[in-house]
Short mmCIF file of C-alpha atoms and ligand atoms in Angstrom, two decimals:
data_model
loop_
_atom_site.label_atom_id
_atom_site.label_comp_id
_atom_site.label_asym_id
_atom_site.label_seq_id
_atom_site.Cartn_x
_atom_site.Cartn_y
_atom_site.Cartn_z
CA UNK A 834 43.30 42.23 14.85
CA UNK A 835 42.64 39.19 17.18
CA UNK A 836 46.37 38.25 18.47
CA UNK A 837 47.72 34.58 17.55
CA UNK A 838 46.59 32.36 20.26
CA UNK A 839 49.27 29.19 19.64
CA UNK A 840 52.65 29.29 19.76
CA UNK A 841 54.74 27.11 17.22
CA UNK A 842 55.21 24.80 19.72
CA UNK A 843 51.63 24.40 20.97
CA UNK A 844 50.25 24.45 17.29
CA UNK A 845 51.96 21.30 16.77
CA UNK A 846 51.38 19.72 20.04
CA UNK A 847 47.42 20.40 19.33
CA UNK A 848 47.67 19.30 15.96
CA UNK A 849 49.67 15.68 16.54
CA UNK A 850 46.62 15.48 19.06
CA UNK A 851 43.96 15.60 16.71
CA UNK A 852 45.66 13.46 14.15
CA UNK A 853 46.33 16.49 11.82
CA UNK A 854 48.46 16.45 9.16
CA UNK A 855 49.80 20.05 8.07
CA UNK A 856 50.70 20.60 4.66
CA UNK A 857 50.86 17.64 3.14
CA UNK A 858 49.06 16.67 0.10
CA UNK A 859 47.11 13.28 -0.14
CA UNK A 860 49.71 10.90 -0.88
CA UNK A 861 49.89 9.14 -4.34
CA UNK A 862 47.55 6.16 -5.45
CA UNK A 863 45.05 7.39 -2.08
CA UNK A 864 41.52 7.85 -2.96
CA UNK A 865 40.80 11.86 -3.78
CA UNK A 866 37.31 11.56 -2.61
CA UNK A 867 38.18 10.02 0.79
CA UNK A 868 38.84 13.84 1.96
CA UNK A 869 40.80 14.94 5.06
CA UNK A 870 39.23 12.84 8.03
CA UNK A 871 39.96 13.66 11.96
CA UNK A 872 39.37 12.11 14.68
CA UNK A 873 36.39 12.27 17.59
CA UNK A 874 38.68 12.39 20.94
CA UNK A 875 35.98 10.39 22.79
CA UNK A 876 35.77 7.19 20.35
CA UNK A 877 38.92 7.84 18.36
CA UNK A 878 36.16 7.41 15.40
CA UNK A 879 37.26 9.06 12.42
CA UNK A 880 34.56 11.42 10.39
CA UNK A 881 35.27 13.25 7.47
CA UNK A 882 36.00 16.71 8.24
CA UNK A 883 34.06 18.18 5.92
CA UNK A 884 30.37 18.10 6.66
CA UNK A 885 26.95 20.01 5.62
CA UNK A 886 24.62 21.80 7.52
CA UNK A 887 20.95 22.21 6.49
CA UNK A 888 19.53 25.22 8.35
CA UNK A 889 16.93 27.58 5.54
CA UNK A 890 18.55 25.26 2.82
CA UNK A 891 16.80 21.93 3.74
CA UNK A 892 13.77 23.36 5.22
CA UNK A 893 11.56 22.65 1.80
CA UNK A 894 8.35 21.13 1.83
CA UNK A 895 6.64 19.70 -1.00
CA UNK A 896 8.13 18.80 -4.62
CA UNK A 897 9.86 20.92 -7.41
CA UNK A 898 13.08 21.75 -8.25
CA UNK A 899 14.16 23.04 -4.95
CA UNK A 900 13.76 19.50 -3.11
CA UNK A 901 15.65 18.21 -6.50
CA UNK A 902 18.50 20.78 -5.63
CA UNK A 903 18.77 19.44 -2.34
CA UNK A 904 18.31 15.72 -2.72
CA UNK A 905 21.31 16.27 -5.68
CA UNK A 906 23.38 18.06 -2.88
CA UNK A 907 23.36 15.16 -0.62
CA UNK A 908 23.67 12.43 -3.10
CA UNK A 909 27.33 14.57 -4.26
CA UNK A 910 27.89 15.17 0.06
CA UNK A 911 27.85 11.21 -0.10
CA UNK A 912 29.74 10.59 -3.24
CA UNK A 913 32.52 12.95 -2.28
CA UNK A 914 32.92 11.13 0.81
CA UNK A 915 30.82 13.55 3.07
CA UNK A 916 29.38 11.80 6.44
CA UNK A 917 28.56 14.20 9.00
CA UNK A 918 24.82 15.84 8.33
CA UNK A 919 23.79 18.77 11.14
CA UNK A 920 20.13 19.58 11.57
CA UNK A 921 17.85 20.40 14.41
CA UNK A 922 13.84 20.68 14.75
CA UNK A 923 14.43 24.41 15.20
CA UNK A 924 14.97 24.09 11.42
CA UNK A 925 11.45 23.47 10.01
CA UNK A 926 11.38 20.57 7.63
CA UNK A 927 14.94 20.26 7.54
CA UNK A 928 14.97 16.48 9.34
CA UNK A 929 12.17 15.34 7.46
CA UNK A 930 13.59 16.33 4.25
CA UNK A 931 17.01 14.85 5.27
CA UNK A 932 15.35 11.32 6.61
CA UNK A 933 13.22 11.20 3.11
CA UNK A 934 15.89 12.20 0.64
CA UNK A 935 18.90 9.65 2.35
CA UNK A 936 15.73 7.03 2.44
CA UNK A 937 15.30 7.33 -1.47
CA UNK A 938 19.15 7.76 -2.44
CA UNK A 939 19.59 4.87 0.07
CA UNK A 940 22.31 6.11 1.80
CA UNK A 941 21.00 6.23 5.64
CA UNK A 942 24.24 3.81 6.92
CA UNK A 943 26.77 6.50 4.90
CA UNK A 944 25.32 8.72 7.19
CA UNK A 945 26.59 9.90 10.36
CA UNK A 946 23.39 12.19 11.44
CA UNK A 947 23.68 15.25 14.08
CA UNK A 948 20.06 16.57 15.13
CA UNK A 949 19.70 18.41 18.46
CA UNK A 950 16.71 19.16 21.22
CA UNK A 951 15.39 22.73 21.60
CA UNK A 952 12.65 23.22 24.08
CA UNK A 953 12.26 22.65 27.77
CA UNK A 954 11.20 20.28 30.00
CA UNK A 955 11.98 16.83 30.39
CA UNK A 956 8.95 14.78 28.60
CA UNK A 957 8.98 17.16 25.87
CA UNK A 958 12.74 17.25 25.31
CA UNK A 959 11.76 13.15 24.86
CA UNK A 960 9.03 13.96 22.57
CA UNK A 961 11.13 16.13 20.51
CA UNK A 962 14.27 13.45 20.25
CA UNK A 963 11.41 10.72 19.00
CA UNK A 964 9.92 12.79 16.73
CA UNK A 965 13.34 13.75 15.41
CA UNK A 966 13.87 10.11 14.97
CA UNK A 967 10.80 9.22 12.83
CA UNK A 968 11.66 12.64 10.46
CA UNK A 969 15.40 10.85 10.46
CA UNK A 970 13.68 7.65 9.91
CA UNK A 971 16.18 5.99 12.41
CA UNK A 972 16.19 4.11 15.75
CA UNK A 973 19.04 5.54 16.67
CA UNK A 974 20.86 9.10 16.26
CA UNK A 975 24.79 9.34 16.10
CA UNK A 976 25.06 12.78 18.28
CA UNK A 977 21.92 14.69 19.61
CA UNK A 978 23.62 18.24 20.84
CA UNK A 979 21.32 20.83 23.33
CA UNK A 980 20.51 23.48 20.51
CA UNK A 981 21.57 26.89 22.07
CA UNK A 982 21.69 25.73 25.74
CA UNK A 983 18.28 25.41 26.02
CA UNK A 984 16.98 23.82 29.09
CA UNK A 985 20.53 22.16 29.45
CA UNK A 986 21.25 20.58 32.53
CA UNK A 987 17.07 18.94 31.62
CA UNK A 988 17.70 17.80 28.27
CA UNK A 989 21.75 16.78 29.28
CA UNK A 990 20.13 14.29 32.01
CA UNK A 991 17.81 12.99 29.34
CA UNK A 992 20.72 12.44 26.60
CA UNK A 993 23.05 11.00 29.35
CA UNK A 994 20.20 8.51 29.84
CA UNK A 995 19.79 7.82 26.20
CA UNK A 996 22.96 7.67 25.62
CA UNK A 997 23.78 4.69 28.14
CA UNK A 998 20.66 2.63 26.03
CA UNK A 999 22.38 3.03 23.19
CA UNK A 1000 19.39 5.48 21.55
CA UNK A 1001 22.10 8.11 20.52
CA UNK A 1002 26.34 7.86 20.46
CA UNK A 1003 27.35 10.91 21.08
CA UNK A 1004 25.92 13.58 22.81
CA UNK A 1005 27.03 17.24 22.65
CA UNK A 1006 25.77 21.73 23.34
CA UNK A 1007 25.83 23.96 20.32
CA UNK A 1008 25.52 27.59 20.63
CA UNK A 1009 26.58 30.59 17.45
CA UNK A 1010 27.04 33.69 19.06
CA UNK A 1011 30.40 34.95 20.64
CA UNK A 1012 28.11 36.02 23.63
CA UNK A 1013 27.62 32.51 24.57
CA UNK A 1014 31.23 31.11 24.37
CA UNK A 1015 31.41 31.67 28.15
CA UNK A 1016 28.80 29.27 29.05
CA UNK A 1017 30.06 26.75 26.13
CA UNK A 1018 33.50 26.99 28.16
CA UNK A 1019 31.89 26.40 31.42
CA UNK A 1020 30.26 23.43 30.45
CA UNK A 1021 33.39 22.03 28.80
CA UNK A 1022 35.07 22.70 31.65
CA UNK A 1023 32.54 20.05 34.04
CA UNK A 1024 34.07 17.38 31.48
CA UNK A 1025 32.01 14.60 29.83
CA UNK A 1026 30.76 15.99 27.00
CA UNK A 1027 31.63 14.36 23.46
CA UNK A 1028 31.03 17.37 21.11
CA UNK A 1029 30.64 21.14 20.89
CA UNK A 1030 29.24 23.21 18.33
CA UNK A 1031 29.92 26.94 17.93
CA UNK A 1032 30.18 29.59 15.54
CA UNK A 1033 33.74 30.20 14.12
CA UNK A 1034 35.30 32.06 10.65
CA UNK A 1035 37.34 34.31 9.28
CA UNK A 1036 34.56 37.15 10.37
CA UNK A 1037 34.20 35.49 13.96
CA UNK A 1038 37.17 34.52 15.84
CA UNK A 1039 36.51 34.63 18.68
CA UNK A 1040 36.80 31.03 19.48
CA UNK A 1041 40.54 31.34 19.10
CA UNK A 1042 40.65 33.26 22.27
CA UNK A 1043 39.33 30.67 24.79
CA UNK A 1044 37.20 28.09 23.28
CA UNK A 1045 38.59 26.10 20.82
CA UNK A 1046 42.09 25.79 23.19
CA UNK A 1047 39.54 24.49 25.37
CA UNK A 1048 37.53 21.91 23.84
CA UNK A 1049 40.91 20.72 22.48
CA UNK A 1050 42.28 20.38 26.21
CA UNK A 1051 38.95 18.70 27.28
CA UNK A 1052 39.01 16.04 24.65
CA UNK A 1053 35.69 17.32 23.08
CA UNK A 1054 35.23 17.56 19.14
CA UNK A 1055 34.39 20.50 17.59
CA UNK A 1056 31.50 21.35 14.96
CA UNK A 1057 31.83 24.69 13.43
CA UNK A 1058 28.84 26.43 12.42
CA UNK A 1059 28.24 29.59 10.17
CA UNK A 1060 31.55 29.19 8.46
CA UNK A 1061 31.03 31.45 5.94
CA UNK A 1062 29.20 33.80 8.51
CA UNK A 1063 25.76 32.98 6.96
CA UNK A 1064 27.24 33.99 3.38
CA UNK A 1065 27.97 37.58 4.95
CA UNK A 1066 32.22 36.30 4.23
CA UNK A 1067 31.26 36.23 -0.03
CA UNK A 1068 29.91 39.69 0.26
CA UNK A 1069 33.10 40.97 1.70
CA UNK A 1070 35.12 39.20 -1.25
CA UNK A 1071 32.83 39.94 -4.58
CA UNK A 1072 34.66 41.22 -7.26
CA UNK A 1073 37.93 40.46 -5.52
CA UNK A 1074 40.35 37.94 -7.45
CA UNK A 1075 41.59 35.37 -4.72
CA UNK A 1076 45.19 36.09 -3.68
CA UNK A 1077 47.74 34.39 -5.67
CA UNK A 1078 49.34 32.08 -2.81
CA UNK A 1079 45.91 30.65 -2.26
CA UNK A 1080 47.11 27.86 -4.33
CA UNK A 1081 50.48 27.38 -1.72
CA UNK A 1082 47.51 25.53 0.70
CA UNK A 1083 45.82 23.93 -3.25
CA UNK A 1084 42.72 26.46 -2.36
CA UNK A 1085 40.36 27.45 -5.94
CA UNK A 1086 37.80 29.35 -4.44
CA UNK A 1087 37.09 31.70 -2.08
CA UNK A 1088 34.99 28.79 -0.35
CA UNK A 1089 37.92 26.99 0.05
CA UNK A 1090 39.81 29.88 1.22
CA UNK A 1091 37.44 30.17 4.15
CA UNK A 1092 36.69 26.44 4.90
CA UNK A 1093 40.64 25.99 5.12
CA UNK A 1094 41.11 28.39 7.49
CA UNK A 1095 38.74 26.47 9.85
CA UNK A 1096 40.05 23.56 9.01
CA UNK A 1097 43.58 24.05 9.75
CA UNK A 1098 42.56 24.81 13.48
CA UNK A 1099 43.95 21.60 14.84
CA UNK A 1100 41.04 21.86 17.86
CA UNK A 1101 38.98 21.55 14.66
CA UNK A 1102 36.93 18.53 14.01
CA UNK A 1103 34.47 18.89 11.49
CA UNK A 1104 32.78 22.35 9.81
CA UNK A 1105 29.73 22.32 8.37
CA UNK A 1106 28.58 24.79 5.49
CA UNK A 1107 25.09 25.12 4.23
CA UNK A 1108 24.28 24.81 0.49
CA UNK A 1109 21.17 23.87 -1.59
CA UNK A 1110 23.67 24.75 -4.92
CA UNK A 1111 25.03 21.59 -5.81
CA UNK A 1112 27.94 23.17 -7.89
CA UNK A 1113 28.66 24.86 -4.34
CA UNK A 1114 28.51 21.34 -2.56
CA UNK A 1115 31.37 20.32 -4.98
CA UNK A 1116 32.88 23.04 -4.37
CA UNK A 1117 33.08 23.00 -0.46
CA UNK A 1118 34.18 19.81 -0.23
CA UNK A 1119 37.13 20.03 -2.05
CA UNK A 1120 38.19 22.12 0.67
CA UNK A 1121 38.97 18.99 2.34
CA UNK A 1122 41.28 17.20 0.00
CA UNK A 1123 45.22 18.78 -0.37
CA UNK A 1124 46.97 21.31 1.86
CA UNK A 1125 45.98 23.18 4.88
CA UNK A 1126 47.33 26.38 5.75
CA UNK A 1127 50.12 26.58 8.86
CA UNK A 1128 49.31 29.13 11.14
CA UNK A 1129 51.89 32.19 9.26
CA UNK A 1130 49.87 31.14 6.24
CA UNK A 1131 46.85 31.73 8.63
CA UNK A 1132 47.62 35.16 9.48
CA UNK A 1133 48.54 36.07 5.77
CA UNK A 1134 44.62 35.13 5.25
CA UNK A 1135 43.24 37.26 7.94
CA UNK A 1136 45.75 40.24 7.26
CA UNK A 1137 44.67 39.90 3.81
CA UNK A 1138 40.90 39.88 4.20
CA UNK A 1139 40.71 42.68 6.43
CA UNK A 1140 43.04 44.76 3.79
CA UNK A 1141 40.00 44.19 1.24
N1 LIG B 35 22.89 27.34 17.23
C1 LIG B 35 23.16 26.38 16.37
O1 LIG B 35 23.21 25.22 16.73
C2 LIG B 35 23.44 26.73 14.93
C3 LIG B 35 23.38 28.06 14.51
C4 LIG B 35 23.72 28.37 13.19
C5 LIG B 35 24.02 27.34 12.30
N2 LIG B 35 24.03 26.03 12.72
C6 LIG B 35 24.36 24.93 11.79
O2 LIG B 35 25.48 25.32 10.99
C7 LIG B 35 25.13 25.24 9.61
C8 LIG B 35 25.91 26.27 8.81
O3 LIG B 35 25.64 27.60 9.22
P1 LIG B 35 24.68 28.59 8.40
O4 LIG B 35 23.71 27.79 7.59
O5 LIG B 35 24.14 29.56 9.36
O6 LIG B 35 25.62 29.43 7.45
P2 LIG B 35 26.87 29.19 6.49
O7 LIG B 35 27.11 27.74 6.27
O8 LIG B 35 27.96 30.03 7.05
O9 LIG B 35 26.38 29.86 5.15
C9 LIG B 35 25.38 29.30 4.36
C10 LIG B 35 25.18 30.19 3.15
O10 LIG B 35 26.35 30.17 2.32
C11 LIG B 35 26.01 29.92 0.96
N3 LIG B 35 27.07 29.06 0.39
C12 LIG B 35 27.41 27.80 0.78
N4 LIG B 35 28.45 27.34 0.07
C13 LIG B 35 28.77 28.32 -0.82
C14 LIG B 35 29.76 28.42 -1.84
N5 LIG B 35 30.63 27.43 -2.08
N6 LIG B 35 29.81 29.56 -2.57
C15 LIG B 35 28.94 30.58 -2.34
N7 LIG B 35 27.97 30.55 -1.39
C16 LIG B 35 27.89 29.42 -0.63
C17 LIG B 35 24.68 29.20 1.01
O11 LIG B 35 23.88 29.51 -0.10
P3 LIG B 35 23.63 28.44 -1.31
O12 LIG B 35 22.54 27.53 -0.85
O13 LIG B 35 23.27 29.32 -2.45
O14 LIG B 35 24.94 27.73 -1.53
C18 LIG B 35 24.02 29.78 2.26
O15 LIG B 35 23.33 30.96 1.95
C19 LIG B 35 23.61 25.44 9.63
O16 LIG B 35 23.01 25.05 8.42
C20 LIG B 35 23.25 24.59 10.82
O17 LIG B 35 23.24 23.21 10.48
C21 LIG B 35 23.76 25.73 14.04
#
């Protein structure tokens, strides 16, 4: 079992840093829908902390009922007060699909849009980001992150650049494998960048260790990726009831279950499942409205999974 990395103390020091508020249900009279929102260190910009990623799920071409599927998922993202969208041009069709479907719901300014570069060398890292920006159908991108490291300190000079001219807001690294956290930290660690993305859930915690202490420390916000372990976490739960207490932290599913665990890390700043299942859309974001888990609840989860 991976040991608790925060003390009481610390917990709450991280968490009053991110703007966190532990166990405490939306007050009366506020708007349901308006979800649990944190804050990026950098700007002090709040995003809703509950995002959607669109890896395999968005990456549809032509018509039928799977683009319908998808273009009803991001019209509920939207309505239930979802913001943050992650792609990347690793993920085939993915950013056209998400620039044509927000175009037709007209909802591109709800948007807060995360694409990322993945190649190497200089002009093409630039012919990558335009591209990305017709498929997005927008002159300017809120965070463009270097997808797996690729090429970085290349495609971080080009992003610094674009950055300055106002082309993108944020800029940011993303990796999702526990063998990479070392080189996520050491880039942290040289300071100036506005967000990381890694891989983090119940069935990968190794970000507790090292990395999300880190990014906190550093001022970076944090995108989790593969919460649910590519759907590998609902395999380890069919059949099984959810515990009892799950509804101590106002948690329905097992979704929730897992999405609340991330999101009571207070280095935490947004997560971002993958769904083309509308009912599942609904479903994950609902994980961001009522109680979080404190970190004893935290370990009851973990302890409990693994006893499954
Ligand atoms: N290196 C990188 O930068 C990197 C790497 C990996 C991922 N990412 C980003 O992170 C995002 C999320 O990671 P991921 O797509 O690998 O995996 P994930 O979000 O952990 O899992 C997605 C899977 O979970 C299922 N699912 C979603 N909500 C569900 C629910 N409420 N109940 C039951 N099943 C549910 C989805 O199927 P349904 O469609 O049936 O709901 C899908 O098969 C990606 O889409 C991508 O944007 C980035």
């Amino acid at each position: 079992m991976v040991r608790a990395v925060l003390n009481r103390r610390e917990w709450l020091r991280l968490a009053a840093g991110a703007g966190m508020t532990l166990l405490v249900r939306p007050a009366h009279g506020e708007d349901p829908k308006s979800g649990l929102q944190r804050k990026i260190p950098s700007s002090g910009e709040q995003v809703p902390a509950v995002g959607l990623g669109t890896s395999q799920v968005f990456d549809i071409t032509g018509g039928g009922s799977e683009r319908e599927a998808a273009k009803e998922v991001l019209r509920l993202f939207v309505e239930n007060g979802g913001k943050v969208v992650d792609s990347s041009p690793m993920y085939g069709a993915a950013e056209t699909l998400v620039g044509d479907l927000a175009s037709e719901l007209g909802i591109q300014r709800k948007l807060f849009i995360a694409t990322k570069v993945w190649t190497t060398g200089r002009q093409e890292g630039i012919r990558q980001m335009e591209d990305s920006m017709r498929k997005l159908r927008t002159p300017r991108i809120d965070l463009i992150q270097v997808h797996n490291l690729v090429d970085l300190d290349t495609q971080l000079a080009t992003l610094r650049e674009w950055k300055k001219a106002g082309k993108i807001r944020y800029l940011g690294i993303t990796h999702s494998r526990d063998s990479a956290h070392g080189e996520l930290e050491r880039v942290l660690k040289a300071g100036g960048m506005d967000f990381v993305q890694l891989n983090y859930s119940m069935a990968e915690r190794e970000a507790e260790q090292r990395l999300l202490p880190v990014a906190a420390e550093k001022g970076t916000a944090v995108i989790v990726n593969r919460p649910f372990a590519r759907a590998n976490l609902f395999g380890r739960v069919r059949g099984k009831p959810l515990p009892d207490w799950a509804k101590d932290f106002d948690c329905a599913s097992w979704a929730q279950f897992f999405l609340k665990y991330i999101l009571a890390h207070p280095a935490v700043t947004v997560v971002i499942p993958a769904t083309r299942d509308p009912k599942h859309l609904v479903d994950n974001m609902a994980a961001g409205s009522g109680r979080l888990p404190d970190e004893a609840m935290r370990r009851k989860m973990v302890a409990h999974l693994e006893s499954l």
